Amino acid sequence: FTCSVDVSSGWSYQWYKDNNELLLSGASSSFTLAASDKGSYSCKASRGQKTSTVQSNNIQLDVKEIPVPVLHNATQWLDVFPTERVELSCGMKGSSGWIFTWFRNKNLIKANSSVLIENDGTKLSITAASTSHRGNYSCSGALKGRSVNSKLSKEVTLDIYDTKPRVTLVQNPDDSLMHTADSVSFHCHINVSSGWSYLWYKNDSPFKAGHHYNISSAGLADTGSYKCQVKRGASFQSDKSEAAKLTIEERPEAAIILLTRWADVFSTDSLLLKCNVKDSALSWNYTWFKENEQVDLPLSEEHKVTPQDDPDQSRYTCKGTRNERPFYSVTSDSYRTKNLLLKRRILLAISGCIFFGIIAVFIGCIALRIFRKPASDFEKTEDDNLFNRAQVKDFTDSPCPLVEYIKDADLNPSPKEGEENDVISSETTLIPKPSPEDQAVTTNSHESTENGGGMMSFQH
């Protein structure tokens, strides 16, 4: 502080803090401040014993503690791996205008190719970490334009691992062969550090998932080789895990077979069902269901259905079970036993009637052919010689008695007929021309007459 009087000279000065005189003298006073120096300062000048000035104006002095810088790790983790990037920041809370200096293990850090420091020292970046960067980091601040230096910040320990992290892929359950509808989960495990994001691969093709990858109902498309790796920051990645190979096969299917034969339908009132797992050489136990409710029976492949046990004739299904993979089969299609015996009996009866009817007709035809009486030789000879050529020729040469009869009747009508003709003559009568068939009949009649066979002409 400086205290002065504008007139004359030979003055001496007294100093006051909060109106309390200080043990200071001289026109100016300099001292290094402490927090206790906060207060209101003034001065007064005097010359001799009787002359003095009034007390000067007050100057209020506010003294603050020098702030301590705060060091932050911008990358959120302090255990890092080789080649990983690290960022640290240093700042004064509630104050500005500072320039910061960095220290590792209390030794000054200078910028180089792998360590970058911003101009005001607010950020320190390690572009590719190595074991040489291990240590306790701190920083201090200096106020621009003033001789004010802060204390060192609290230290932050940076740990650098010797190698990249090892990632383990855990499969649960760990069977390499599974079946459709099975569930399986994969867990990408890393036991060091934090801040990881996870990358997944199936047959080396990436797909998105988190810490876990779950398959609730496996399908054939889920067959493949699975890997994972971890990543954090902009570019750091671990090596890929060992592959977990998973094969998904179709789950065996169960089917119900009816063991009751057709020949047994008339001798039994029960049906015997068998549960069979298709195309499987494995040993199975079997569970039966009636209307989707489990039947409380021994784990047998056969199940007998009787009218007493099942009067409603329900729907039945079954499936195979094992203590090893595959633990169970696909449930069979439902099998309805309703009126099956009756339907078979009716079908067999109808089929039997049709079969024996065909046999009876066949036997009758054979018997008729065997026991039929053949025609006599005499009848055959007479039929063969009934019309021979000579007789036909003689018949065509002789006059027809019927023709002669018609002519005589026309030429010599009786008196009665003449009267009738007179009556009818006024009417016109059309006589149709004989057809070829009628002529053929006439010819046959002539032939029969020639043979003395029966047609005779009688004239009245």
Short mmCIF file of C-alpha atoms in Angstrom, two decimals, residues 186-375:
data_model
loop_
_atom_site.label_atom_id
_atom_site.label_comp_id
_atom_site.label_asym_id
_atom_site.label_seq_id
_atom_site.Cartn_x
_atom_site.Cartn_y
_atom_site.Cartn_z
CA PHE A 186 -23.70 -67.10 -24.88
CA HIS A 187 -21.85 -64.84 -22.44
CA CYS A 188 -18.87 -62.73 -23.51
CA HIS A 189 -16.67 -62.53 -20.42
CA ILE A 190 -13.80 -60.18 -19.63
CA ASN A 191 -12.61 -59.86 -16.04
CA VAL A 192 -10.53 -56.67 -16.24
CA SER A 193 -11.37 -52.98 -16.42
CA SER A 194 -14.73 -51.53 -17.46
CA GLY A 195 -16.49 -49.44 -20.09
CA TRP A 196 -16.65 -52.22 -22.67
CA SER A 197 -19.03 -52.61 -25.57
CA TYR A 198 -19.42 -56.03 -27.17
CA LEU A 199 -19.02 -57.23 -30.75
CA TRP A 200 -20.46 -60.58 -31.88
CA TYR A 201 -19.74 -62.75 -34.89
CA LYS A 202 -21.46 -65.77 -36.42
CA ASN A 203 -19.38 -67.50 -39.08
CA ASP A 204 -17.22 -64.33 -39.01
CA SER A 205 -20.20 -62.13 -39.94
CA PRO A 206 -20.95 -59.43 -37.32
CA PHE A 207 -24.33 -59.10 -35.63
CA LYS A 208 -25.56 -56.92 -32.80
CA ALA A 209 -25.94 -58.12 -29.21
CA GLY A 210 -25.12 -56.96 -25.72
CA HIS A 211 -23.21 -58.62 -22.92
CA HIS A 212 -25.29 -61.78 -23.49
CA TYR A 213 -26.72 -63.40 -26.60
CA ASN A 214 -29.71 -65.66 -25.98
CA ILE A 215 -31.44 -68.11 -28.33
CA SER A 216 -34.77 -68.97 -26.74
CA SER A 217 -35.92 -71.46 -29.39
CA ALA A 218 -33.15 -72.72 -31.66
CA GLY A 219 -33.71 -73.34 -35.35
CA LEU A 220 -31.61 -74.91 -38.06
CA ALA A 221 -30.45 -71.42 -39.10
CA ASP A 222 -28.74 -70.99 -35.70
CA THR A 223 -26.08 -73.55 -36.64
CA GLY A 224 -22.69 -71.86 -36.82
CA SER A 225 -19.43 -70.78 -35.21
CA TYR A 226 -19.82 -68.00 -32.63
CA LYS A 227 -17.16 -65.52 -31.44
CA CYS A 228 -17.09 -62.25 -29.52
CA GLN A 229 -14.70 -59.41 -28.70
CA VAL A 230 -14.79 -56.22 -26.64
CA LYS A 231 -14.26 -52.61 -27.62
CA ARG A 232 -14.04 -49.24 -25.89
CA GLY A 233 -13.13 -45.78 -26.98
CA ALA A 234 -12.88 -44.85 -30.61
CA SER A 235 -10.60 -47.60 -31.81
CA PHE A 236 -9.36 -50.01 -29.15
CA GLN A 237 -10.51 -53.62 -29.55
CA SER A 238 -9.51 -56.88 -27.94
CA ASP A 239 -8.68 -59.98 -29.90
CA LYS A 240 -11.60 -62.27 -30.78
CA SER A 241 -12.51 -65.07 -28.41
CA GLU A 242 -12.16 -68.75 -29.17
CA ALA A 243 -15.00 -70.04 -31.35
CA ALA A 244 -17.99 -71.85 -29.88
CA LYS A 245 -19.35 -74.21 -32.52
CA LEU A 246 -23.05 -75.01 -32.36
CA THR A 247 -24.93 -77.53 -34.50
CA ILE A 248 -28.74 -77.59 -34.54
CA GLU A 249 -30.55 -80.69 -35.82
CA GLU A 250 -34.24 -81.40 -36.31
CA ARG A 251 -35.87 -82.73 -33.16
CA PRO A 252 -37.09 -86.32 -33.67
CA GLU A 253 -40.83 -86.66 -34.17
CA ALA A 254 -43.11 -89.09 -32.37
CA ALA A 255 -45.97 -90.91 -34.10
CA ILE A 256 -48.80 -93.13 -32.85
CA ILE A 257 -49.21 -96.53 -34.52
CA LEU A 258 -52.34 -98.71 -34.12
CA LEU A 259 -51.25 -102.25 -33.27
CA THR A 260 -54.77 -103.75 -33.23
CA ARG A 261 -55.02 -105.67 -36.51
CA TRP A 262 -58.01 -105.85 -38.82
CA ALA A 263 -58.40 -109.52 -38.05
CA ASP A 264 -58.76 -108.72 -34.34
CA VAL A 265 -61.68 -106.31 -34.57
CA PHE A 266 -64.34 -109.03 -34.07
CA SER A 267 -62.55 -110.64 -31.12
CA THR A 268 -61.65 -107.58 -29.00
CA ASP A 269 -63.21 -104.41 -27.59
CA SER A 270 -59.89 -102.62 -26.95
CA LEU A 271 -57.35 -100.77 -29.05
CA LEU A 272 -53.60 -101.08 -28.58
CA LEU A 273 -51.62 -97.95 -29.46
CA LYS A 274 -47.85 -97.71 -29.83
CA CYS A 275 -45.70 -94.57 -29.60
CA ASN A 276 -42.72 -94.57 -31.92
CA VAL A 277 -40.02 -91.96 -32.50
CA LYS A 278 -39.38 -91.76 -36.22
CA ASP A 279 -35.95 -92.48 -37.66
CA SER A 280 -34.26 -92.76 -34.29
CA ALA A 281 -31.99 -95.53 -33.08
CA LEU A 282 -31.83 -94.04 -29.58
CA SER A 283 -33.53 -95.53 -26.55
CA TRP A 284 -36.62 -93.65 -25.41
CA ASN A 285 -39.13 -93.52 -22.63
CA TYR A 286 -42.63 -92.50 -23.57
CA THR A 287 -45.22 -90.18 -22.08
CA TRP A 288 -48.89 -90.42 -23.08
CA PHE A 289 -51.46 -87.61 -23.10
CA LYS A 290 -55.26 -87.79 -23.26
CA GLU A 291 -56.85 -84.53 -24.36
CA ASN A 292 -53.49 -82.80 -23.61
CA GLU A 293 -53.49 -84.11 -20.02
CA GLN A 294 -50.67 -86.48 -19.08
CA VAL A 295 -51.82 -90.04 -18.52
CA ASP A 296 -50.58 -91.43 -15.21
CA LEU A 297 -49.07 -94.61 -16.59
CA PRO A 298 -45.64 -96.24 -16.63
CA LEU A 299 -43.33 -94.83 -19.30
CA SER A 300 -44.23 -97.51 -21.84
CA GLU A 301 -44.28 -97.31 -25.60
CA GLU A 302 -47.69 -99.06 -25.71
CA HIS A 303 -51.03 -97.85 -24.38
CA LYS A 304 -54.26 -99.86 -24.28
CA VAL A 305 -57.57 -98.05 -24.72
CA THR A 306 -60.72 -99.84 -23.49
CA PRO A 307 -64.36 -98.69 -23.38
CA GLN A 308 -64.21 -98.92 -19.58
CA ASP A 309 -61.16 -96.68 -19.27
CA ASP A 310 -62.18 -94.24 -21.97
CA PRO A 311 -65.93 -94.24 -22.64
CA ASP A 312 -65.68 -90.84 -24.36
CA GLN A 313 -63.09 -92.15 -26.84
CA SER A 314 -60.69 -89.21 -26.49
CA ARG A 315 -57.81 -87.83 -28.52
CA TYR A 316 -54.39 -89.26 -27.65
CA THR A 317 -50.89 -87.91 -28.18
CA CYS A 318 -47.46 -89.05 -27.04
CA LYS A 319 -43.83 -88.00 -27.01
CA GLY A 320 -40.48 -89.61 -26.27
CA THR A 321 -38.28 -88.57 -23.36
CA ARG A 322 -34.63 -89.25 -22.50
CA ASN A 323 -32.00 -88.35 -19.92
CA GLU A 324 -29.61 -87.20 -22.65
CA ARG A 325 -29.91 -84.96 -25.67
CA PRO A 326 -32.33 -84.82 -27.26
CA PHE A 327 -34.22 -84.81 -23.96
CA TYR A 328 -37.60 -85.06 -25.66
CA SER A 329 -39.16 -85.55 -29.07
CA VAL A 330 -41.77 -83.56 -30.91
CA THR A 331 -45.24 -84.47 -29.65
CA SER A 332 -47.11 -86.74 -32.05
CA ASP A 333 -50.21 -85.77 -33.99
CA SER A 334 -53.43 -86.48 -32.11
CA TYR A 335 -55.04 -89.89 -32.62
CA ARG A 336 -58.82 -90.19 -32.23
CA THR A 337 -60.15 -93.65 -31.22
CA LYS A 338 -63.83 -92.76 -31.61
CA ASN A 339 -65.87 -95.72 -33.01
CA LEU A 340 -62.76 -97.10 -34.68
CA LEU A 341 -63.61 -100.73 -33.91
CA LEU A 342 -67.21 -100.31 -35.08
CA LYS A 343 -66.11 -98.61 -38.28
CA ARG A 344 -63.66 -101.41 -39.01
CA ARG A 345 -66.28 -104.07 -38.36
CA ILE A 346 -68.77 -102.42 -40.70
CA LEU A 347 -66.12 -101.95 -43.37
CA LEU A 348 -65.01 -105.57 -43.08
CA ALA A 349 -68.64 -106.80 -43.28
CA ILE A 350 -69.35 -104.74 -46.40
CA SER A 351 -66.08 -105.78 -47.99
CA GLY A 352 -66.84 -109.44 -47.21
CA CYS A 353 -70.30 -109.27 -48.74
CA ILE A 354 -68.95 -107.68 -51.90
CA PHE A 355 -66.13 -110.20 -52.12
CA PHE A 356 -68.31 -113.28 -51.66
CA GLY A 357 -70.93 -111.86 -54.07
CA ILE A 358 -68.30 -111.56 -56.78
CA ILE A 359 -67.11 -115.12 -56.06
CA ALA A 360 -70.70 -116.46 -56.26
CA VAL A 361 -71.32 -114.78 -59.62
CA PHE A 362 -68.04 -116.11 -60.96
CA ILE A 363 -68.79 -119.69 -59.85
CA GLY A 364 -72.34 -119.47 -61.31
CA CYS A 365 -70.99 -118.43 -64.69
CA ILE A 366 -68.56 -121.36 -64.71
CA ALA A 367 -71.31 -123.84 -63.71
CA LEU A 368 -73.71 -122.55 -66.40
CA ARG A 369 -71.07 -122.98 -69.06
CA ILE A 370 -70.28 -126.52 -67.94
CA PHE A 371 -73.85 -127.90 -67.48
CA ARG A 372 -75.61 -126.22 -70.45
CA LYS A 373 -77.15 -128.91 -72.92
CA PRO A 374 -75.79 -128.60 -76.53
CA ALA A 375 -78.14 -128.71 -79.61
#
